[in-house]
Amino acid sequence: MSREMGLSIHIFSLVLLFSLVPFGFTKEELSSRECEDLGFSGLALCSDCNTLAEYVKDQDLVSDCLKCCTEDSDDSMSKITYSGAVLEVCMRKLVFYPEIVGFIEEEKDQFPSVKVQYIFNSPPKLIMLDNAGQHTETIRIDNWKREHILQFLREKVKPTSAN
């Protein structure tokens, strides 16, 4: 009897393990480059993916979102800051991004540690920099409004000390 009971417990354990997988207890993650190629910055919160699932019926898209998201918590992304940023954009495509043009022309001077770099055929993005000036994160901002850019930079870029 004990061998049959041991086998039953083993089978039950496997069933339990595999039944938990669809409920998000294991999380497959993609590299930041793979996420960027899919259009996800890696800064999306997983709750945003759940909201996306309510409106979009494309399970592959939601699955990709979940592979690229950050778990919601007070300690996750909310406290990460950067020493600077590069706003990279194609000068020829600026006509399609009036919000970004407005930011560059009227607001950018508020952020001395944010530089604008014009790269041919580059979609609008913020390249976030660490203390050593190294690229740590890339965030696509194609559809951001000017106020979203301002809010993000105020929250995420450390103010430079005025000398």
CSV table of N, CA and C in Angstrom, one decimal:
chain,number,residue,atom,x,y,z
A,1,MET,N,0.8,-1.2,0.0
A,1,MET,CA,0.0,0.0,0.0
A,1,MET,C,0.9,1.3,0.0
A,2,SER,N,2.0,1.3,0.7
A,2,SER,CA,2.8,2.5,0.8
A,2,SER,C,3.4,2.9,-0.5
A,3,ARG,N,3.7,1.9,-1.4
A,3,ARG,CA,4.2,2.2,-2.7
A,3,ARG,C,3.1,2.9,-3.6
A,4,GLU,N,1.9,2.4,-3.5
A,4,GLU,CA,0.8,3.0,-4.3
A,4,GLU,C,0.5,4.4,-3.7
A,5,MET,N,0.6,4.6,-2.4
A,5,MET,CA,0.3,5.9,-1.8
A,5,MET,C,1.4,6.9,-2.2
A,6,GLY,N,2.7,6.4,-2.2
A,6,GLY,CA,3.8,7.3,-2.7
A,6,GLY,C,3.6,7.7,-4.1
A,7,LEU,N,3.2,6.8,-5.0
A,7,LEU,CA,3.0,7.1,-6.4
A,7,LEU,C,1.8,8.0,-6.5
A,8,SER,N,0.8,7.9,-5.7
A,8,SER,CA,-0.4,8.8,-5.8
A,8,SER,C,0.0,10.2,-5.3
A,9,ILE,N,0.9,10.3,-4.3
A,9,ILE,CA,1.3,11.6,-3.8
A,9,ILE,C,2.2,12.2,-4.9
A,10,HIS,N,3.1,11.4,-5.6
A,10,HIS,CA,3.9,12.0,-6.6
A,10,HIS,C,3.1,12.5,-7.8
A,11,ILE,N,2.1,11.7,-8.2
A,11,ILE,CA,1.2,12.1,-9.3
A,11,ILE,C,0.4,13.4,-8.9
A,12,PHE,N,-0.1,13.4,-7.7
A,12,PHE,CA,-0.8,14.6,-7.2
A,12,PHE,C,0.1,15.8,-7.2
A,13,SER,N,1.4,15.7,-6.8
A,13,SER,CA,2.3,16.8,-6.8
A,13,SER,C,2.5,17.3,-8.2
A,14,LEU,N,2.7,16.4,-9.2
A,14,LEU,CA,2.9,16.8,-10.6
A,14,LEU,C,1.6,17.6,-11.1
A,15,VAL,N,0.5,17.0,-10.8
A,15,VAL,CA,-0.8,17.7,-11.2
A,15,VAL,C,-0.9,19.1,-10.6
A,16,LEU,N,-0.6,19.2,-9.4
A,16,LEU,CA,-0.6,20.5,-8.7
A,16,LEU,C,0.4,21.5,-9.3
A,17,LEU,N,1.6,21.0,-9.6
A,17,LEU,CA,2.6,21.8,-10.2
A,17,LEU,C,2.2,22.4,-11.5
A,18,PHE,N,1.7,21.5,-12.4
A,18,PHE,CA,1.3,21.9,-13.7
A,18,PHE,C,0.0,22.7,-13.7
A,19,SER,N,-0.8,22.6,-12.7
A,19,SER,CA,-2.1,23.4,-12.7
A,19,SER,C,-1.8,24.8,-12.2
A,20,LEU,N,-0.6,25.0,-11.5
A,20,LEU,CA,-0.3,26.4,-11.1
A,20,LEU,C,0.4,27.2,-12.2
A,21,VAL,N,1.0,26.6,-13.2
A,21,VAL,CA,1.7,27.3,-14.2
A,21,VAL,C,0.8,28.3,-14.9
A,22,PRO,N,-0.4,28.0,-15.4
A,22,PRO,CA,-1.2,29.0,-16.1
A,22,PRO,C,-1.6,30.2,-15.2
A,23,PHE,N,-1.6,30.0,-13.9
A,23,PHE,CA,-2.0,31.1,-13.0
A,23,PHE,C,-0.9,32.1,-12.7
A,24,GLY,N,0.3,32.0,-13.4
A,24,GLY,CA,1.3,33.0,-13.3
A,24,GLY,C,2.3,32.8,-12.2
A,25,PHE,N,2.3,31.6,-11.7
A,25,PHE,CA,3.3,31.3,-10.6
A,25,PHE,C,4.7,31.1,-11.1
A,26,THR,N,4.8,30.9,-12.4
A,26,THR,CA,6.1,30.9,-13.1
A,26,THR,C,6.1,31.9,-14.2
A,27,LYS,N,7.2,32.6,-14.3
A,27,LYS,CA,7.2,33.7,-15.3
A,27,LYS,C,8.3,33.6,-16.3
A,28,GLU,N,8.0,33.4,-17.5
A,28,GLU,CA,9.0,33.3,-18.6
A,28,GLU,C,9.3,34.8,-18.9
A,29,GLU,N,10.6,35.1,-19.0
A,29,GLU,CA,11.0,36.4,-19.3
A,29,GLU,C,11.8,36.5,-20.6
A,30,LEU,N,11.7,37.6,-21.3
A,30,LEU,CA,12.5,37.8,-22.5
A,30,LEU,C,13.6,38.8,-22.2
A,31,SER,N,14.6,38.8,-23.0
A,31,SER,CA,15.7,39.8,-22.8
A,31,SER,C,15.2,41.2,-23.2
A,32,SER,N,15.8,42.2,-22.7
A,32,SER,CA,15.4,43.6,-23.0
A,32,SER,C,15.4,43.9,-24.5
A,33,ARG,N,16.3,43.3,-25.2
A,33,ARG,CA,16.4,43.5,-26.6
A,33,ARG,C,15.2,42.9,-27.3
A,34,GLU,N,14.8,41.6,-26.9
A,34,GLU,CA,13.7,41.0,-27.5
A,34,GLU,C,12.4,41.8,-27.2
A,35,CYS,N,12.3,42.3,-25.9
A,35,CYS,CA,11.1,43.1,-25.6
A,35,CYS,C,11.0,44.3,-26.4
A,36,GLU,N,12.2,45.0,-26.6
A,36,GLU,CA,12.2,46.2,-27.3
A,36,GLU,C,11.8,45.9,-28.8
A,37,ASP,N,12.3,44.8,-29.3
A,37,ASP,CA,11.9,44.5,-30.7
A,37,ASP,C,10.4,44.2,-30.8
A,38,LEU,N,9.8,43.7,-29.8
A,38,LEU,CA,8.3,43.5,-29.7
A,38,LEU,C,7.5,44.8,-29.5
A,39,GLY,N,8.3,45.9,-29.1
A,39,GLY,CA,7.6,47.1,-28.8
A,39,GLY,C,7.3,47.4,-27.3
A,40,PHE,N,7.9,46.5,-26.4
A,40,PHE,CA,7.7,46.7,-25.0
A,40,PHE,C,9.0,47.2,-24.4
A,41,SER,N,8.9,48.2,-23.5
A,41,SER,CA,10.2,48.8,-23.0
A,41,SER,C,10.7,48.0,-21.8
A,42,GLY,N,9.9,47.2,-21.2
A,42,GLY,CA,10.4,46.5,-19.9
A,42,GLY,C,10.0,47.3,-18.7
A,43,LEU,N,9.4,48.5,-18.9
A,43,LEU,CA,9.0,49.3,-17.8
A,43,LEU,C,7.5,49.2,-17.6
A,44,ALA,N,6.8,48.4,-18.4
A,44,ALA,CA,5.4,48.2,-18.2
A,44,ALA,C,5.2,47.4,-16.9
A,45,LEU,N,4.2,47.7,-16.2
A,45,LEU,CA,3.9,46.9,-15.0
A,45,LEU,C,3.0,45.8,-15.4
A,46,CYS,N,3.1,44.6,-14.8
A,46,CYS,CA,2.3,43.5,-15.1
A,46,CYS,C,0.8,43.8,-15.0
A,47,SER,N,0.4,44.6,-14.1
A,47,SER,CA,-1.0,45.0,-14.1
A,47,SER,C,-1.5,45.7,-15.4
A,48,ASP,N,-0.6,46.4,-16.0
A,48,ASP,CA,-0.9,47.0,-17.3
A,48,ASP,C,-1.2,45.9,-18.4
A,49,CYS,N,-0.5,44.8,-18.3
A,49,CYS,CA,-0.7,43.7,-19.2
A,49,CYS,C,-2.1,43.1,-19.0
A,50,ASN,N,-2.4,43.0,-17.7
A,50,ASN,CA,-3.7,42.5,-17.4
A,50,ASN,C,-4.9,43.4,-17.9
A,51,THR,N,-4.6,44.7,-17.8
A,51,THR,CA,-5.6,45.6,-18.4
A,51,THR,C,-5.7,45.5,-19.9
A,52,LEU,N,-4.5,45.4,-20.5
A,52,LEU,CA,-4.4,45.1,-21.9
A,52,LEU,C,-5.3,43.9,-22.4
A,53,ALA,N,-5.2,42.9,-21.6
A,53,ALA,CA,-5.9,41.6,-21.9
A,53,ALA,C,-7.4,41.8,-21.9
A,54,GLU,N,-7.9,42.8,-21.1
A,54,GLU,CA,-9.3,43.1,-21.0
A,54,GLU,C,-9.8,43.7,-22.3
A,55,TYR,N,-9.0,44.4,-23.1
A,55,TYR,CA,-9.4,45.1,-24.2
A,55,TYR,C,-8.9,44.5,-25.6
A,56,VAL,N,-7.8,43.8,-25.5
A,56,VAL,CA,-7.3,43.1,-26.7
A,56,VAL,C,-7.4,41.6,-26.6
A,57,LYS,N,-7.9,41.0,-27.6
A,57,LYS,CA,-8.2,39.6,-27.5
A,57,LYS,C,-7.0,38.8,-28.1
A,58,ASP,N,-5.9,39.4,-28.4
A,58,ASP,CA,-4.7,38.7,-29.0
A,58,ASP,C,-3.9,38.1,-27.8
A,59,GLN,N,-4.1,36.8,-27.6
A,59,GLN,CA,-3.4,36.2,-26.5
A,59,GLN,C,-1.9,36.2,-26.6
A,60,ASP,N,-1.3,36.2,-27.9
A,60,ASP,CA,0.1,36.2,-28.1
A,60,ASP,C,0.7,37.6,-27.6
A,61,LEU,N,-0.1,38.6,-27.9
A,61,LEU,CA,0.4,40.0,-27.5
A,61,LEU,C,0.4,40.1,-26.0
A,62,VAL,N,-0.7,39.6,-25.4
A,62,VAL,CA,-0.7,39.7,-23.9
A,62,VAL,C,0.4,38.8,-23.3
A,63,SER,N,0.6,37.7,-23.9
A,63,SER,CA,1.7,36.8,-23.4
A,63,SER,C,3.0,37.4,-23.5
A,64,ASP,N,3.3,38.1,-24.6
A,64,ASP,CA,4.6,38.8,-24.8
A,64,ASP,C,4.7,40.0,-23.8
A,65,CYS,N,3.6,40.7,-23.6
A,65,CYS,CA,3.6,41.7,-22.6
A,65,CYS,C,4.0,41.2,-21.2
A,66,LEU,N,3.4,40.0,-20.8
A,66,LEU,CA,3.6,39.4,-19.5
A,66,LEU,C,5.1,39.0,-19.4
A,67,LYS,N,5.7,38.6,-20.5
A,67,LYS,CA,7.1,38.2,-20.5
A,67,LYS,C,8.1,39.4,-20.4
A,68,CYS,N,7.6,40.6,-20.6
A,68,CYS,CA,8.4,41.8,-20.6
A,68,CYS,C,8.1,42.7,-19.5
A,69,CYS,N,7.1,42.4,-18.7
A,69,CYS,CA,6.6,43.4,-17.7
A,69,CYS,C,7.4,43.2,-16.4
A,70,THR,N,7.2,44.2,-15.5
A,70,THR,CA,7.8,44.3,-14.2
A,70,THR,C,6.7,44.1,-13.2
A,71,GLU,N,6.9,43.2,-12.2
A,71,GLU,CA,5.9,43.0,-11.1
A,71,GLU,C,5.6,44.3,-10.4
A,72,ASP,N,4.3,44.5,-10.1
A,72,ASP,CA,3.9,45.7,-9.4
A,72,ASP,C,4.3,45.6,-8.0
A,73,SER,N,5.0,46.7,-7.5
A,73,SER,CA,5.3,46.8,-6.1
A,73,SER,C,5.9,48.2,-5.9
A,74,ASP,N,5.9,48.6,-4.7
A,74,ASP,CA,6.4,49.9,-4.3
A,74,ASP,C,7.9,50.0,-4.5
A,75,ASP,N,8.6,48.8,-4.5
A,75,ASP,CA,10.0,48.8,-4.6
A,75,ASP,C,10.5,48.5,-6.0
A,76,SER,N,9.7,48.2,-6.9
A,76,SER,CA,10.1,47.8,-8.2
A,76,SER,C,10.7,49.0,-9.0
A,77,MET,N,9.9,49.5,-9.9
A,77,MET,CA,10.4,50.6,-10.8
A,77,MET,C,10.2,52.0,-10.2
A,78,SER,N,9.4,52.1,-9.2
A,78,SER,CA,9.1,53.5,-8.8
A,78,SER,C,10.3,54.2,-8.1
A,79,LYS,N,11.3,53.4,-7.6
A,79,LYS,CA,12.4,54.0,-7.0
A,79,LYS,C,13.7,54.1,-7.9
A,80,ILE,N,13.6,53.5,-9.1
A,80,ILE,CA,14.8,53.6,-9.9
A,80,ILE,C,14.9,54.9,-10.6
A,81,THR,N,16.1,55.5,-10.5
A,81,THR,CA,16.3,56.8,-11.1
A,81,THR,C,17.6,56.7,-12.0
A,82,TYR,N,17.8,57.6,-12.9
A,82,TYR,CA,18.9,57.6,-13.8
A,82,TYR,C,19.6,58.9,-13.7
A,83,SER,N,20.9,58.9,-14.1
A,83,SER,CA,21.7,60.1,-14.0
A,83,SER,C,21.5,61.0,-15.2
A,84,GLY,N,20.9,60.4,-16.3
A,84,GLY,CA,20.7,61.2,-17.5
A,84,GLY,C,20.0,60.4,-18.5
A,85,ALA,N,19.7,61.0,-19.7
A,85,ALA,CA,19.0,60.3,-20.8
A,85,ALA,C,19.4,61.0,-22.1
A,86,VAL,N,19.3,60.2,-23.1
A,86,VAL,CA,19.4,60.7,-24.5
A,86,VAL,C,18.1,60.5,-25.2
A,87,LEU,N,17.5,61.6,-25.7
A,87,LEU,CA,16.3,61.5,-26.5
A,87,LEU,C,16.8,61.3,-27.9
A,88,GLU,N,16.6,60.1,-28.5
A,88,GLU,CA,17.0,59.8,-29.8
A,88,GLU,C,15.8,59.8,-30.7
A,89,VAL,N,16.0,60.4,-31.9
A,89,VAL,CA,14.9,60.6,-32.8
A,89,VAL,C,15.5,60.9,-34.2
A,90,CYS,N,14.7,60.5,-35.3
A,90,CYS,CA,15.1,60.8,-36.6
A,90,CYS,C,14.6,62.2,-37.0
A,91,MET,N,15.4,63.1,-37.4
A,91,MET,CA,15.0,64.5,-37.7
A,91,MET,C,14.0,64.5,-38.8
A,92,ARG,N,14.1,63.6,-39.8
A,92,ARG,CA,13.1,63.6,-40.9
A,92,ARG,C,11.7,63.2,-40.4
A,93,LYS,N,11.7,62.3,-39.3
A,93,LYS,CA,10.4,61.8,-38.8
A,93,LYS,C,9.7,62.7,-37.8
A,94,LEU,N,10.4,63.8,-37.4
A,94,LEU,CA,9.9,64.7,-36.3
A,94,LEU,C,8.6,65.3,-36.7
A,95,VAL,N,8.3,65.5,-37.9
A,95,VAL,CA,7.0,66.0,-38.4
A,95,VAL,C,5.8,65.2,-37.9
A,96,PHE,N,6.1,63.9,-37.7
A,96,PHE,CA,5.0,63.0,-37.3
A,96,PHE,C,4.9,62.9,-35.7
A,97,TYR,N,5.7,63.7,-35.0
A,97,TYR,CA,5.7,63.6,-33.6
A,97,TYR,C,5.7,65.0,-33.0
A,98,PRO,N,4.6,65.7,-33.1
A,98,PRO,CA,4.5,67.1,-32.6
A,98,PRO,C,4.7,67.2,-31.1
A,99,GLU,N,4.3,66.2,-30.4
A,99,GLU,CA,4.5,66.3,-28.9
A,99,GLU,C,6.0,66.3,-28.6
A,100,ILE,N,6.7,65.5,-29.3
A,100,ILE,CA,8.2,65.4,-29.0
A,100,ILE,C,8.9,66.7,-29.5
A,101,VAL,N,8.4,67.2,-30.6
A,101,VAL,CA,8.9,68.5,-31.1
A,101,VAL,C,8.7,69.6,-30.0
A,102,GLY,N,7.5,69.6,-29.5
A,102,GLY,CA,7.1,70.6,-28.5
A,102,GLY,C,8.0,70.5,-27.3
A,103,PHE,N,8.3,69.2,-26.9
A,103,PHE,CA,9.1,69.0,-25.7
A,103,PHE,C,10.5,69.5,-26.0
A,104,ILE,N,11.1,69.1,-27.2
A,104,ILE,CA,12.5,69.6,-27.5
A,104,ILE,C,12.6,71.1,-27.6
A,105,GLU,N,11.6,71.7,-28.2
A,105,GLU,CA,11.7,73.2,-28.4
A,105,GLU,C,11.4,74.0,-27.1
A,106,GLU,N,10.5,73.5,-26.3
A,106,GLU,CA,10.0,74.3,-25.2
A,106,GLU,C,10.3,73.8,-23.8
A,107,GLU,N,10.6,72.5,-23.6
A,107,GLU,CA,10.7,72.0,-22.3
A,107,GLU,C,12.1,71.4,-22.0
A,108,LYS,N,12.8,71.0,-23.0
A,108,LYS,CA,14.1,70.2,-22.8
A,108,LYS,C,15.1,70.9,-22.0
A,109,ASP,N,15.1,72.2,-22.0
A,109,ASP,CA,16.1,73.0,-21.2
A,109,ASP,C,15.9,72.8,-19.7
A,110,GLN,N,14.8,72.3,-19.3
A,110,GLN,CA,14.6,72.1,-17.8
A,110,GLN,C,15.4,70.9,-17.4
A,111,PHE,N,15.9,70.1,-18.3
A,111,PHE,CA,16.6,68.9,-18.0
A,111,PHE,C,18.0,68.9,-18.6
A,112,PRO,N,19.0,69.5,-17.9
A,112,PRO,CA,20.3,69.6,-18.5
A,112,PRO,C,21.0,68.3,-18.7
A,113,SER,N,20.6,67.2,-18.0
A,113,SER,CA,21.2,65.9,-18.2
A,113,SER,C,20.6,65.1,-19.3
A,114,VAL,N,19.6,65.7,-20.0
A,114,VAL,CA,19.0,65.0,-21.1
A,114,VAL,C,19.5,65.7,-22.4
A,115,LYS,N,20.1,64.9,-23.3
A,115,LYS,CA,20.6,65.3,-24.6
A,115,LYS,C,19.7,64.8,-25.7
A,116,VAL,N,19.6,65.6,-26.8
A,116,VAL,CA,18.9,65.1,-28.0
A,116,VAL,C,19.9,64.7,-29.0
A,117,GLN,N,19.6,63.5,-29.6
A,117,GLN,CA,20.5,63.0,-30.6
A,117,GLN,C,19.7,62.6,-31.8
A,118,TYR,N,20.1,63.1,-33.0
A,118,TYR,CA,19.3,62.8,-34.2
A,118,TYR,C,20.0,61.7,-34.9
A,119,ILE,N,19.3,60.6,-35.0
A,119,ILE,CA,19.8,59.4,-35.7
A,119,ILE,C,18.9,59.0,-36.8
A,120,PHE,N,19.4,58.8,-38.0
A,120,PHE,CA,18.6,58.5,-39.2
A,120,PHE,C,17.7,57.3,-39.0
A,121,ASN,N,16.5,57.4,-39.2
A,121,ASN,CA,15.5,56.3,-39.2
A,121,ASN,C,15.2,55.8,-37.8
A,122,SER,N,15.6,56.5,-36.7
A,122,SER,CA,15.4,56.0,-35.4
A,122,SER,C,14.0,56.4,-34.9
A,123,PRO,N,13.3,55.5,-34.3
A,123,PRO,CA,12.0,55.8,-33.7
A,123,PRO,C,12.3,56.7,-32.5
A,124,PRO,N,11.3,57.5,-32.0
A,124,PRO,CA,11.6,58.3,-30.8
A,124,PRO,C,11.7,57.4,-29.6
A,125,LYS,N,12.8,57.6,-28.9
A,125,LYS,CA,13.1,56.8,-27.7
A,125,LYS,C,13.9,57.5,-26.7
A,126,LEU,N,13.8,57.2,-25.5
A,126,LEU,CA,14.7,57.7,-24.4
A,126,LEU,C,15.7,56.6,-24.1
A,127,ILE,N,16.9,56.9,-24.1
A,127,ILE,CA,18.0,56.0,-23.7
A,127,ILE,C,18.4,56.4,-22.3
A,128,MET,N,18.1,55.6,-21.3
A,128,MET,CA,18.4,56.0,-19.9
A,128,MET,C,19.8,55.6,-19.6
A,129,LEU,N,20.5,56.6,-18.8
A,129,LEU,CA,21.9,56.4,-18.5
A,129,LEU,C,22.1,56.2,-17.0
A,130,ASP,N,23.1,55.4,-16.7
A,130,ASP,CA,23.5,55.2,-15.3
A,130,ASP,C,24.5,56.3,-14.9
A,131,ASN,N,25.0,56.2,-13.7
A,131,ASN,CA,26.0,57.2,-13.2
A,131,ASN,C,27.3,57.3,-14.0
A,132,ALA,N,27.6,56.2,-14.7
A,132,ALA,CA,28.8,56.2,-15.5
A,132,ALA,C,28.5,56.6,-17.0
A,133,GLY,N,27.3,57.0,-17.2
A,133,GLY,CA,26.9,57.5,-18.6
A,133,GLY,C,26.6,56.3,-19.5
A,134,GLN,N,26.5,55.1,-19.0
A,134,GLN,CA,26.2,53.9,-19.8
A,134,GLN,C,24.7,53.7,-20.0
A,135,HIS,N,24.4,53.2,-21.2
A,135,HIS,CA,23.0,52.9,-21.5
A,135,HIS,C,22.5,51.7,-20.6
A,136,THR,N,21.4,52.0,-19.9
A,136,THR,CA,20.8,51.0,-19.0
A,136,THR,C,19.4,50.5,-19.5
A,137,GLU,N,18.7,51.4,-20.1
A,137,GLU,CA,17.3,51.1,-20.5
A,137,GLU,C,16.9,51.9,-21.7
A,138,THR,N,16.2,51.3,-22.6
A,138,THR,CA,15.6,52.1,-23.8
A,138,THR,C,14.1,52.0,-23.7
A,139,ILE,N,13.5,53.2,-23.8
A,139,ILE,CA,12.1,53.3,-23.7
A,139,ILE,C,11.5,54.0,-25.0
A,140,ARG,N,10.7,53.3,-25.7
A,140,ARG,CA,10.1,53.9,-26.9
A,140,ARG,C,9.0,54.9,-26.4
A,141,ILE,N,9.0,56.1,-27.1
A,141,ILE,CA,8.1,57.2,-26.6
A,141,ILE,C,7.2,57.7,-27.8
A,142,ASP,N,7.1,56.8,-28.8
A,142,ASP,CA,6.4,57.2,-30.1
A,142,ASP,C,5.0,57.9,-29.8
A,143,ASN,N,4.2,57.4,-28.9
A,143,ASN,CA,2.9,57.8,-28.6
A,143,ASN,C,2.7,58.6,-27.3
A,144,TRP,N,3.8,59.1,-26.7
A,144,TRP,CA,3.8,59.8,-25.5
A,144,TRP,C,3.4,61.2,-25.8
A,145,LYS,N,2.6,61.8,-24.9
A,145,LYS,CA,2.2,63.2,-24.9
A,145,LYS,C,3.4,63.9,-24.2
A,146,ARG,N,3.5,65.2,-24.4
A,146,ARG,CA,4.5,66.0,-23.8
A,146,ARG,C,4.5,66.0,-22.3
A,147,GLU,N,3.3,66.0,-21.7
A,147,GLU,CA,3.2,65.9,-20.3
A,147,GLU,C,3.7,64.6,-19.7
A,148,HIS,N,3.5,63.5,-20.5
A,148,HIS,CA,4.0,62.2,-20.0
A,148,HIS,C,5.6,62.2,-20.0
A,149,ILE,N,6.2,62.8,-21.1
A,149,ILE,CA,7.6,62.9,-21.1
A,149,ILE,C,8.1,63.7,-19.9
A,150,LEU,N,7.5,64.8,-19.7
A,150,LEU,CA,7.9,65.7,-18.6
A,150,LEU,C,7.8,65.0,-17.2
A,151,GLN,N,6.7,64.3,-17.0
A,151,GLN,CA,6.4,63.6,-15.8
A,151,GLN,C,7.5,62.5,-15.6
A,152,PHE,N,7.7,61.7,-16.6
A,152,PHE,CA,8.7,60.6,-16.6
A,152,PHE,C,10.0,61.1,-16.2
A,153,LEU,N,10.5,62.2,-16.9
A,153,LEU,CA,11.8,62.7,-16.7
A,153,LEU,C,12.0,63.3,-15.3
A,154,ARG,N,10.9,64.0,-14.8
A,154,ARG,CA,10.9,64.5,-13.4
A,154,ARG,C,11.1,63.4,-12.4
A,155,GLU,N,10.4,62.3,-12.6
A,155,GLU,CA,10.4,61.2,-11.7
A,155,GLU,C,11.7,60.3,-11.8
A,156,LYS,N,12.2,60.2,-13.0
A,156,LYS,CA,13.3,59.2,-13.2
A,156,LYS,C,14.7,59.7,-13.4
A,157,VAL,N,14.8,61.0,-13.8
A,157,VAL,CA,16.2,61.5,-14.0
A,157,VAL,C,16.5,62.4,-12.8
A,158,LYS,N,17.7,62.0,-12.2
A,158,LYS,CA,18.2,62.8,-11.0
A,158,LYS,C,18.5,64.2,-11.4
A,159,PRO,N,18.1,65.2,-10.6
A,159,PRO,CA,18.4,66.6,-11.0
A,159,PRO,C,19.9,66.8,-10.8
A,160,THR,N,20.4,67.6,-11.8
A,160,THR,CA,21.9,67.8,-11.7
A,160,THR,C,22.1,69.0,-10.7
A,161,SER,N,23.2,68.9,-10.0
A,161,SER,CA,23.5,70.0,-9.1
A,161,SER,C,24.0,71.2,-9.9
A,162,ALA,N,23.5,72.4,-9.6
A,162,ALA,CA,23.9,73.6,-10.3
A,162,ALA,C,25.2,74.1,-9.7
A,163,ASN,N,26.2,74.3,-10.5
A,163,ASN,CA,27.5,74.8,-10.0
A,163,ASN,C,27.7,76.2,-10.3
